[in-house]
Coordinates of C-alpha atoms and ligand atoms in Angstrom, one line a residue:
X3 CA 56.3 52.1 -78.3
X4 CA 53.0 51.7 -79.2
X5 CA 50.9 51.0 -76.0
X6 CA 47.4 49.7 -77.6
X7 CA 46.2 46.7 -78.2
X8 CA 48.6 45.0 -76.4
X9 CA 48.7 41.5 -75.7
X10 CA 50.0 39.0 -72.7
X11 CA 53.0 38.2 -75.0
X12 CA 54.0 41.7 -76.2
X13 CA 52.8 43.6 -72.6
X14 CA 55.2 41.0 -70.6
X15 CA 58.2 41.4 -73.9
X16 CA 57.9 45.1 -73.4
X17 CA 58.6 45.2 -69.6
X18 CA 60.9 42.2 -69.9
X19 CA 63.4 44.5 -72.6
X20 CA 62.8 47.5 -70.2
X21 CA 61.4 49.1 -73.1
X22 CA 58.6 50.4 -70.8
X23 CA 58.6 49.7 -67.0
X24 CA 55.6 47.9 -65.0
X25 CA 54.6 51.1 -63.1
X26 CA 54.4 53.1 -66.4
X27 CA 52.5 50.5 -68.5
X28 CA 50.0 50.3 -65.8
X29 CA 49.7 54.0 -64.8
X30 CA 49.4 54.1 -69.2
X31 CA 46.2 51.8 -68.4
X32 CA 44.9 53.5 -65.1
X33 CA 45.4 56.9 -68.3
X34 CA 43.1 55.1 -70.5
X35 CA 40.5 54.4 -68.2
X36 CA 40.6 58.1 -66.5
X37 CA 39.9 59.4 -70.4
X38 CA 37.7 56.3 -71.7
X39 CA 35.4 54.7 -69.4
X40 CA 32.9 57.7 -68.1
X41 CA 31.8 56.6 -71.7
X42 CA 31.3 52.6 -71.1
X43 CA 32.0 52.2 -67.4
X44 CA 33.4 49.1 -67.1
X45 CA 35.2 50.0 -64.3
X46 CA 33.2 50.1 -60.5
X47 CA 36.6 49.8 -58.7
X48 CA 40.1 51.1 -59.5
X49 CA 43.0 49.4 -57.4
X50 CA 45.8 51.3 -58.0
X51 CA 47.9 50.6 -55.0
X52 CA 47.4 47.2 -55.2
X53 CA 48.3 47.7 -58.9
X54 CA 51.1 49.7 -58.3
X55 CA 52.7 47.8 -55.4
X56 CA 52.7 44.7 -57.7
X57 CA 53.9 46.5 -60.8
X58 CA 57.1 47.8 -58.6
X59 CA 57.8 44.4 -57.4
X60 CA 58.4 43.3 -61.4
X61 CA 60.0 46.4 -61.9
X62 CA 63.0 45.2 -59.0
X63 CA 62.9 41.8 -60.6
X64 CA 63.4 43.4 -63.9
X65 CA 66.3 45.3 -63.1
X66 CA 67.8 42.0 -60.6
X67 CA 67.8 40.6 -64.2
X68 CA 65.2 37.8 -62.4
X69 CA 63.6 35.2 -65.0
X70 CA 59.8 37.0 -65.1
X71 CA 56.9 35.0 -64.8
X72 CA 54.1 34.3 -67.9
X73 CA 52.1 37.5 -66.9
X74 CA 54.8 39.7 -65.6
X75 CA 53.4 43.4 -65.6
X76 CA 50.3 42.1 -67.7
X77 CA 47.4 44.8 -66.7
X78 CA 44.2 42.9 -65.6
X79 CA 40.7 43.3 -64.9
X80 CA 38.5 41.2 -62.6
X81 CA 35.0 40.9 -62.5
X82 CA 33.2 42.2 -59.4
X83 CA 32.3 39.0 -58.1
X84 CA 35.4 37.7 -57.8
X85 CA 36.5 38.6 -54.0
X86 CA 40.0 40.5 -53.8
X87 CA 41.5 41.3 -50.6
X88 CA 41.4 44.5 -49.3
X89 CA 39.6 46.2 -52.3
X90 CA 36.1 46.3 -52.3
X91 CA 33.9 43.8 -53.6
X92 CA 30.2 44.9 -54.6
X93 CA 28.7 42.2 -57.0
X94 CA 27.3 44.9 -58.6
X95 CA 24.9 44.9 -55.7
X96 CA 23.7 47.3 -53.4
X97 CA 23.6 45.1 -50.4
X98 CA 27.5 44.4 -50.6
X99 CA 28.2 48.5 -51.0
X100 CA 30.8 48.7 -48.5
X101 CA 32.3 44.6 -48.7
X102 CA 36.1 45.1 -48.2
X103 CA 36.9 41.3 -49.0
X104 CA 39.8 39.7 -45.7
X105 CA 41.0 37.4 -48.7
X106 CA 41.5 36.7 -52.2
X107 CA 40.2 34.5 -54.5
X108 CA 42.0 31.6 -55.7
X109 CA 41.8 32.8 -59.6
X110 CA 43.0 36.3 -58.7
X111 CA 45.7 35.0 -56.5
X112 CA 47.3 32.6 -59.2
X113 CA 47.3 36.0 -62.3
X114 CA 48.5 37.7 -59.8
X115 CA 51.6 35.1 -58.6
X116 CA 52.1 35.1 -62.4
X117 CA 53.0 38.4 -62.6
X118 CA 49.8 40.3 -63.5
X119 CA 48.9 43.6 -62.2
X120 CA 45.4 44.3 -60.9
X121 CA 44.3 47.2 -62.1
X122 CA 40.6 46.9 -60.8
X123 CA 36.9 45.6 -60.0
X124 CA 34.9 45.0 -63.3
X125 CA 31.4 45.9 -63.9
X126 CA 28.2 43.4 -63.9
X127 CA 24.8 41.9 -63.6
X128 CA 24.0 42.0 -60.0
X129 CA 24.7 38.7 -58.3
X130 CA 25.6 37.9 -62.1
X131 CA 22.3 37.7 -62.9
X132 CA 21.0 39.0 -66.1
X133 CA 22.7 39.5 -70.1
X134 CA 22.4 43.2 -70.7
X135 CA 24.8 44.5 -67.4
X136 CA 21.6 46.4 -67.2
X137 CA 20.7 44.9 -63.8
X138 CA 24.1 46.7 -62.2
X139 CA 22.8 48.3 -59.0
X140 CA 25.6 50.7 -60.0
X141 CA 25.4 51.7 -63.6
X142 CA 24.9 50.1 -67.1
X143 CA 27.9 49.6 -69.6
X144 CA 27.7 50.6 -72.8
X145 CA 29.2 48.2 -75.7
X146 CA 32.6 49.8 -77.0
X147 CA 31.6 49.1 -80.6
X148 CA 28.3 50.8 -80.2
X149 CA 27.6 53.2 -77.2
X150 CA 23.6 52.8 -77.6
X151 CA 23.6 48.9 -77.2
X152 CA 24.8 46.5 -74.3
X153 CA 27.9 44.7 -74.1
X154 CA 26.1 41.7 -72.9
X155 CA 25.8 40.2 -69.4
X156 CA 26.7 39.1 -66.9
X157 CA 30.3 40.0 -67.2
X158 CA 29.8 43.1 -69.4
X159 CA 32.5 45.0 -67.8
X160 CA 34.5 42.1 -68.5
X161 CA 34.2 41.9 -71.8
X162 CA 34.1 45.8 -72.2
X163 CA 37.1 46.2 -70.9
X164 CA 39.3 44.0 -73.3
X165 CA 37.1 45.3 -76.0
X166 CA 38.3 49.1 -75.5
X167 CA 41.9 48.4 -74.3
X168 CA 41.5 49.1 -71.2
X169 CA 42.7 45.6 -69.5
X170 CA 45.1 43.3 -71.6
X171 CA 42.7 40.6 -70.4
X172 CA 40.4 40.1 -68.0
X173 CA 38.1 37.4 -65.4
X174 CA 34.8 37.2 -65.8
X175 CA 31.9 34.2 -64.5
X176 CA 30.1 31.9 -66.7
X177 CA 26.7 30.4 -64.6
X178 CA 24.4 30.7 -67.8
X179 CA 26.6 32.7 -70.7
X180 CA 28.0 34.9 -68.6
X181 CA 31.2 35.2 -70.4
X182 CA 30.7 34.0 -73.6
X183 CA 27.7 36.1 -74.6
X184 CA 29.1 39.2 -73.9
X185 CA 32.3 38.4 -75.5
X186 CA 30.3 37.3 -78.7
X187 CA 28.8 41.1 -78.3
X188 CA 31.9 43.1 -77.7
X189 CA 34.0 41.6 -80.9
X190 CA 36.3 39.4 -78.2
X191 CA 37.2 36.3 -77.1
X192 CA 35.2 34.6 -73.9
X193 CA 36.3 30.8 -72.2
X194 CA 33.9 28.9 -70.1
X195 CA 35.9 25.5 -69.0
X196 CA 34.3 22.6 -67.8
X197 CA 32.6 22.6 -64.2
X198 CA 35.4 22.3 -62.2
X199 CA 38.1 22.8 -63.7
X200 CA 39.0 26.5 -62.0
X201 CA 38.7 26.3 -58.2
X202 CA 35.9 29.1 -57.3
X203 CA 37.2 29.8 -53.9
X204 CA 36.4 33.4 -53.3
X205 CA 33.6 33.0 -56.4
X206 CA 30.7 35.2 -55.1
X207 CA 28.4 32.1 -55.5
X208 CA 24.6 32.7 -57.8
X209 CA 23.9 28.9 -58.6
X210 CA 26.8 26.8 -57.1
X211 CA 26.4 23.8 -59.7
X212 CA 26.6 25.9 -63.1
X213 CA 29.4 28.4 -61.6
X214 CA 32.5 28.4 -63.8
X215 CA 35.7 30.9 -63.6
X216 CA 36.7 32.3 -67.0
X217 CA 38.7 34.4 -69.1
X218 CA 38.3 37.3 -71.8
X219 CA 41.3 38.0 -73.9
X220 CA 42.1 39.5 -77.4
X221 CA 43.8 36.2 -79.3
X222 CA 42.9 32.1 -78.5
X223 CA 47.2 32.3 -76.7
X224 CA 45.7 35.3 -74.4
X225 CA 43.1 33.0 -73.3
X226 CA 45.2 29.9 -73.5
X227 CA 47.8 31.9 -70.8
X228 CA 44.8 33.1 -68.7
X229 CA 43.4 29.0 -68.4
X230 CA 46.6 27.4 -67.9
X231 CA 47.3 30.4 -64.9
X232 CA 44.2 29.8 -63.3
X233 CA 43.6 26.3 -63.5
X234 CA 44.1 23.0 -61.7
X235 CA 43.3 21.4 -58.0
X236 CA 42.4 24.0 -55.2
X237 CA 42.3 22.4 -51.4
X238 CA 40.6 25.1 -51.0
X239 CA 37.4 24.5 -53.2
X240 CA 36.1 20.9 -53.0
X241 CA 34.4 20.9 -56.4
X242 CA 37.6 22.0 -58.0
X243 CA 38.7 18.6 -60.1
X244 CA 42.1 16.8 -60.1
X245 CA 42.5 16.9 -63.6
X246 CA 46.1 17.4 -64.8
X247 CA 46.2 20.9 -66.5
X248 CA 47.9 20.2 -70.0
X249 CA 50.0 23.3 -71.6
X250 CA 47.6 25.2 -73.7
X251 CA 50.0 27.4 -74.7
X252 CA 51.7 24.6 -76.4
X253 CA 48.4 22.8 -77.3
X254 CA 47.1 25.4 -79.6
X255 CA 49.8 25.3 -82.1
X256 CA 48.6 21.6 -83.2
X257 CA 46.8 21.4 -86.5
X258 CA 43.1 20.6 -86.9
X259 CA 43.4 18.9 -90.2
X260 CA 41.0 15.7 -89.9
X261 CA 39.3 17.2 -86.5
X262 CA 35.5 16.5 -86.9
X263 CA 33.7 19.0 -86.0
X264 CA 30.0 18.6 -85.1
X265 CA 27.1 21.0 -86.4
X266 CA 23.7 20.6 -84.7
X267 CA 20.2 21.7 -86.4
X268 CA 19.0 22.6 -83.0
X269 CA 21.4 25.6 -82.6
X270 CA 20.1 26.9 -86.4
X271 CA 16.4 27.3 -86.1
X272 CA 13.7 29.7 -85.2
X273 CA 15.0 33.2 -83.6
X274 CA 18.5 32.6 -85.3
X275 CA 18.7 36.0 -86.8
X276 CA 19.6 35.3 -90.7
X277 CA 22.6 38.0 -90.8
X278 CA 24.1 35.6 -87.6
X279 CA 23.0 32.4 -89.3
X280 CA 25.3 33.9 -92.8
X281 CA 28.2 34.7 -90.9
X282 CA 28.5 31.2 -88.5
X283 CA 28.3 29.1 -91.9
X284 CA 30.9 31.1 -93.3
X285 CA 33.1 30.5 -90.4
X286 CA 32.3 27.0 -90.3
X287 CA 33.2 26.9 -94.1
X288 CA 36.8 28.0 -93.0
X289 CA 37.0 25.7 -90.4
X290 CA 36.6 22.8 -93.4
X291 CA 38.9 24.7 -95.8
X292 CA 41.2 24.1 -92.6
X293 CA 40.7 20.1 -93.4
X294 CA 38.1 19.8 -90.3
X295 CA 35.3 17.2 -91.2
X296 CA 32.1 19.0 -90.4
X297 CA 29.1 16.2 -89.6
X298 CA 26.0 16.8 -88.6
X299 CA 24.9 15.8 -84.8
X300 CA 22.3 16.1 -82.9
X301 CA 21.2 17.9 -79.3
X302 CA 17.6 16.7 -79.0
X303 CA 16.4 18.0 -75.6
X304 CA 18.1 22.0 -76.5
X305 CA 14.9 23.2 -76.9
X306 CA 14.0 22.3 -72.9
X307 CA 17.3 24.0 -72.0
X308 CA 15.7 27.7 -71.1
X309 CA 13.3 25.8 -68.7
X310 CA 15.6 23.4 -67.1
X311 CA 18.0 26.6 -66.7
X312 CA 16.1 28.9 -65.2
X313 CA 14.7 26.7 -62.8
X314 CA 18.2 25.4 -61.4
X315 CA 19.8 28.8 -61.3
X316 CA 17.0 30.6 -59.7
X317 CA 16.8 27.5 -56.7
X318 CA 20.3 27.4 -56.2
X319 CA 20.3 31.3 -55.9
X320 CA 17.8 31.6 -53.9
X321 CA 19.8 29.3 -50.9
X322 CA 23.1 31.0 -52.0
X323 CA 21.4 34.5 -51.9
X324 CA 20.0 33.6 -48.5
X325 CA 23.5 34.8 -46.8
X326 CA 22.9 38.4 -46.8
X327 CA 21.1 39.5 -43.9
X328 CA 22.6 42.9 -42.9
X329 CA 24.3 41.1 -40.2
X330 CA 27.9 41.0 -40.8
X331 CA 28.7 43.1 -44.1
X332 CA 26.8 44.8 -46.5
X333 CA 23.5 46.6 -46.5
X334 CA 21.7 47.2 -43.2
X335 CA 18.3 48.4 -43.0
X336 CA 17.7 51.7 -40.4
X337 CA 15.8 51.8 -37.4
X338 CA 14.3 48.1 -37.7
X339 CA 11.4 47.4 -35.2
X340 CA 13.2 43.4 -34.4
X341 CA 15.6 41.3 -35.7
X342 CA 13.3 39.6 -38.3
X343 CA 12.3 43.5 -39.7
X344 CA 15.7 44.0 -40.1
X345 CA 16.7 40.9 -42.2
X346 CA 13.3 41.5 -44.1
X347 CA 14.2 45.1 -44.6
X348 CA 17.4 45.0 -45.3
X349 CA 17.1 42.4 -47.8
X350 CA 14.2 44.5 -49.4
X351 CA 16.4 47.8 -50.0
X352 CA 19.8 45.9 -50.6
X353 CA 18.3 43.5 -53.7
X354 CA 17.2 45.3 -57.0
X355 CA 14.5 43.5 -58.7
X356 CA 16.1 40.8 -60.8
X357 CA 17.5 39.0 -57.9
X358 CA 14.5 39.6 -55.9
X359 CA 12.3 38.0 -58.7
X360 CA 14.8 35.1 -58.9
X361 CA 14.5 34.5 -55.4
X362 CA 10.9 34.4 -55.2
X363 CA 10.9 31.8 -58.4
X364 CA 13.8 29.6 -56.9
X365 CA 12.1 29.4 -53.2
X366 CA 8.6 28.7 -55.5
X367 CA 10.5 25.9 -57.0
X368 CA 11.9 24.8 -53.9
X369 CA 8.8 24.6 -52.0
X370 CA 7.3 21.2 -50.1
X371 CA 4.3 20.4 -53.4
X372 CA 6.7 22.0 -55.9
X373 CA 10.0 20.3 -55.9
X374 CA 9.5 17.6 -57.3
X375 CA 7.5 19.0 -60.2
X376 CA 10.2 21.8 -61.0
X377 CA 13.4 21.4 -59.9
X378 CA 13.4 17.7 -59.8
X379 CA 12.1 17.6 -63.4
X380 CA 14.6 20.3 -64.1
X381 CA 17.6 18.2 -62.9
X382 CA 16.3 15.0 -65.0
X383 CA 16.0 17.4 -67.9
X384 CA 19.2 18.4 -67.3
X385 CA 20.6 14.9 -67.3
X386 CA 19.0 14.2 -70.6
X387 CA 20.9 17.4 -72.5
X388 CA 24.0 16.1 -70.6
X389 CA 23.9 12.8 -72.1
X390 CA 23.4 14.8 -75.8
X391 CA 26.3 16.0 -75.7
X392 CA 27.6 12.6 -74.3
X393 CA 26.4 11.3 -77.4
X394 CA 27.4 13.2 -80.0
X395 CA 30.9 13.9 -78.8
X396 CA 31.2 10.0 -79.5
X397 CA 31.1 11.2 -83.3
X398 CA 32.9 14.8 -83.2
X399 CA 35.8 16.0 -81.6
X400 CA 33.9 19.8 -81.2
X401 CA 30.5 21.2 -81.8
X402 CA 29.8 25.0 -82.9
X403 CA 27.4 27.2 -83.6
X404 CA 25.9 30.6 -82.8
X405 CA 26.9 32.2 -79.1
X406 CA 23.9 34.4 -79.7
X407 CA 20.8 34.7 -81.6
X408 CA 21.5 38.4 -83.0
X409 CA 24.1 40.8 -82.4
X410 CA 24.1 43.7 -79.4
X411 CA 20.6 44.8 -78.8
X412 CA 19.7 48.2 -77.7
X413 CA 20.5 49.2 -74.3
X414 CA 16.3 49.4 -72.5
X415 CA 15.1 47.5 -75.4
X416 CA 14.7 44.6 -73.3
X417 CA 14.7 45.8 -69.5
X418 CA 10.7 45.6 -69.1
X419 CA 10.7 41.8 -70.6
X420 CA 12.4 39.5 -69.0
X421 CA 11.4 36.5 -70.8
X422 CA 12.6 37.8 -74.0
X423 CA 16.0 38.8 -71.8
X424 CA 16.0 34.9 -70.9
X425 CA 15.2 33.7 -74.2
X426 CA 18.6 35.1 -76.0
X427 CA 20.3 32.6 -73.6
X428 CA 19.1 29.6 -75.5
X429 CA 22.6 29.0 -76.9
X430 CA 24.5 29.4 -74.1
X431 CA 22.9 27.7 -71.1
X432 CA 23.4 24.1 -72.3
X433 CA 27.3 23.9 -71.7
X434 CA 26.6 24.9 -68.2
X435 CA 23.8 22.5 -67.6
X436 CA 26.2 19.6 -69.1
X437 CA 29.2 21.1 -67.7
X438 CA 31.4 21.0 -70.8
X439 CA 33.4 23.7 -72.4
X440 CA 32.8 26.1 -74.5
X441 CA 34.5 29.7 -76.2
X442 CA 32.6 32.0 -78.0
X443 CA 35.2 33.6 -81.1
X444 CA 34.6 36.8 -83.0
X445 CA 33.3 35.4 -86.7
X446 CA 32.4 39.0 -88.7
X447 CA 30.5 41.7 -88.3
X448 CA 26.7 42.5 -88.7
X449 CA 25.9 45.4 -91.9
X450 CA 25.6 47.7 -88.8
X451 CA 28.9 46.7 -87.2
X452 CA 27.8 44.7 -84.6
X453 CA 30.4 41.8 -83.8
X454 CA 29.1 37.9 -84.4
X455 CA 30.7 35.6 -82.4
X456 CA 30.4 31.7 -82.6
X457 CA 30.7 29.3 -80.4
X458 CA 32.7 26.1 -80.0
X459 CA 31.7 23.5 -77.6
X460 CA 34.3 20.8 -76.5
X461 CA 34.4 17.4 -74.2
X462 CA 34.6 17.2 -70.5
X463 CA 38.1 18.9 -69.4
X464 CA 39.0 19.2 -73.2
X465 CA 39.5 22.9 -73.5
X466 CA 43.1 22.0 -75.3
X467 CA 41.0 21.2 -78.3
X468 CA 38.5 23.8 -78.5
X469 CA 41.3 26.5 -77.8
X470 CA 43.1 25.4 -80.6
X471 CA 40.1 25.4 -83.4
X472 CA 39.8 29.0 -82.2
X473 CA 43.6 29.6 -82.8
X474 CA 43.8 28.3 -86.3
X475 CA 40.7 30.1 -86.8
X476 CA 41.8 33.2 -86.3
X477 CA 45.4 32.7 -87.5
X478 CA 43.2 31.8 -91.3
X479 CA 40.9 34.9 -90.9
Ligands
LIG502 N1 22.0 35.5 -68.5 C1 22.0 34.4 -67.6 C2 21.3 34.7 -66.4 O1 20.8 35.7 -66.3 C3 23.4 34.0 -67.3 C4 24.0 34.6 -66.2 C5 25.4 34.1 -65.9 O2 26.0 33.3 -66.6 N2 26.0 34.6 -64.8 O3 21.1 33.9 -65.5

């Protein structure tokens, strides 16, 4: 049988029929990565025990004749920052080099009690902080489509991964874009939910109020699977809300004739590259051939959203980020002169520069003078695009638009310039400000290949509907 390009569905079939066992489907995977990824390297962390152990356990249940569960034998990558017990856990940083996790988090725990088989530790931004995966203390990734651009960031790995078929689908984080911007460069399909709706225990946190779970997968049912899998009440994580989880699986296959969907002026102007700007108004033109109503709405405060963003995230970092002192795990400096040189030092040779320049700008915006100026003003800014989206979702049942401003850019092309790096969030940083929903689809291609994705926004905890715009989307293109 043909082993590529395999989704949930047809992965868990194929070791259902015994038409290939558990154990070979993912030593065919751990294959693919051996030959592919020195190329992209996704991968930071194989687990094949782990991977194996699990895959055996199907295997038995197979031959018992056992009913299998929705991701039996389903290969699965997990982003870096997600903690897994027993294999280490890096966040792509330095200081966390030699972090063998004593648990697991919640998100891995509940793919993997479906069935799936970890194959290993994904790629990333360190601390998730950055769009390129150029910040990796480890290595860059290379976008599959195009080996001289990035796949995006943070969870470039992530997205990387499901992009050359070497994961059937894959967990990435989504503080700022992390998972939809990199699966609008990569040509796949990336799924923030709403705040709270996947618990974050075991979450490596960057900015604990814009932290979301999420996952990358080939087809809307991939993703649909992966959400329904992972969501729902954790005692374990406060913030995790008791919303029932409704059966996306089921939920996708309802039409979207007479859906209104909402298109906002302030996701089309200035820096929208035109080639982008073609291929999201086609798109949206198939959504109305579909029988959607498309209405225009309006987001007023977007254009304050880069601000407002980078002032939350880089305050709540810089208290998150204040954990690692060489203490207990990670980094530790040598032959420190007193306790306070070794938290300073350690700190200064275990953070690469990104995080260390968002830690300075968070504890800047923190600071007694400066609070309420910038991160008060942020949060009130914040409250305004919130209630935007309030707003307009009065009048439309989705919003979409761009998940980028261009296509993959040029691996180094922006390392030197951070602002510019910051700026290409513009799209993306809103949902997690407001907390809503939102899945970035691949749309086309650019004239040099590049994949376009757009981007569909839902209500609060209404992921059912923006999962199923994406499916009928793709089952008309
Ligand atoms: N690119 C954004 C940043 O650098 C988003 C990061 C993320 O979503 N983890 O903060």
């Amino acid at each position: 049988m043909n082993l590529r390009n395999l989704t949930i569905d047809a992965a868990r079939s194929a070791v259902a029929e015994g038409k290939i066992s558990a154990t070979a489907l993912a030593e065919s995977y751990f294959a693919k990565i051996e030959s592919d990824d020195p190329k992209i390297g996704a991968y930071l962390m194989l687990s094949k025990e782990r991977a194996l152990t699990k895959a055996a356990e199907v295997d038995a249940q197979v031959k018992k004749g056992e009913k299998l569960a929705p991701l039996a034998g389903v290969p699965v990558g997990i982003k870096d920052v997600l903690v897994t017990k027993g294999v280490r856990t890096t966040a792509g940083s330095k200081i966390l080099a030699n972090y063998i996790p004593p648990y697991d988090c919640t998100a891995v725990a509940r793919l993997e009690s479906a069935g799936a088989v970890v194959l290993g530790k994904l790629n990333c931004d360190e601390f998730a902080m950055g769009s390129s995966n150029e910040n990796s203390a480890y290595k860059p990734v290379h976008n599959p489509r195009d080996l001289s651009r990035v796949p995006g960031g943070s969870s470039g790995g992530s997205a990387a991964a499901v992009a050359a078929d070497m994961a059937v689908t894959t967990l990435g984080s989504d503080t700022g874009g992390s998972i939809r911007q990199p699966a609008s460069f990569c040509g796949v399909i990336g799924l923030k939910p709403t705040y709270g709706r996947v618990s974050r225990y075991g979450l490596i946190a960057f900015a604990s109020s814009l932290d979301n779970i999420g996952p990358f997968a080939k087809t809307a049912k991939d993703a649909a699977i992966m959400l329904r899998t992972i969501a729902g009440r954790d005692p374990m994580d406060s913030t995790s809300a008791e919303v029932p989880v409704p059966d996306y699986v089921v939920e996708i296959e309802k039409p979207v004739k007479g859906m209104k969907i909402g298109v906002a002026k302030e996701y089309f102007g200035e820096g929208l590259e035109p080639e982008t700007r073609a291929a999201i108004e086609a798109a949206i033109q198939k959504l109305a051939k579909l029988g959607c109503e498309i209405v225009d709405v309006s987001l007023p405060h977007t254009k304050y959203a880069i601000p407002a963003y980078y002032l939350v995230a880089t305050a709540e970092a810089s208290s998150n980020l204040a954990r690692f002192d060489g203490v207990r795990y990670g980094h530790r400096a040598n032959s420190v002169r007193s306790l306070s040189d070794m938290y300073r030092r350690s700190r200064d040779e275990g953070f690469g520069p990104e995080v260390k320049r968002r830690i300075m700008l968070g504890t800047y915006a923190l600071s007694a003078g400066y609070y309420d100026a910038y991160y008060l003003k942020a949060q009130r800014v914040r409250t305004l695009l919130t209630n935007d989206f309030i707003e307009a979702f009065k009048k439309v049942d989705a919003i979409v638009g761009p998940t980028c401003p261009t296509p993959a850019f040029k691996l180094g092309e922006k390392v030197d310039d951070p602002l510019a790096m910051y700026l290409a969030d513009i799209y993306t940083v809103t949902a997690n400000l407001a907390g809503i929903p939102g899945i970035s689809i691949p749309v086309g291609n650019s004239k040099e290949n590049l994949p376009i994705g757009m981007q569909i926004f839902g209500k609060h905890f209404d992921e059912a509907t923006i999962l199923r715009l994406a499916h009928a989307y793709e089952q008309a293109a």
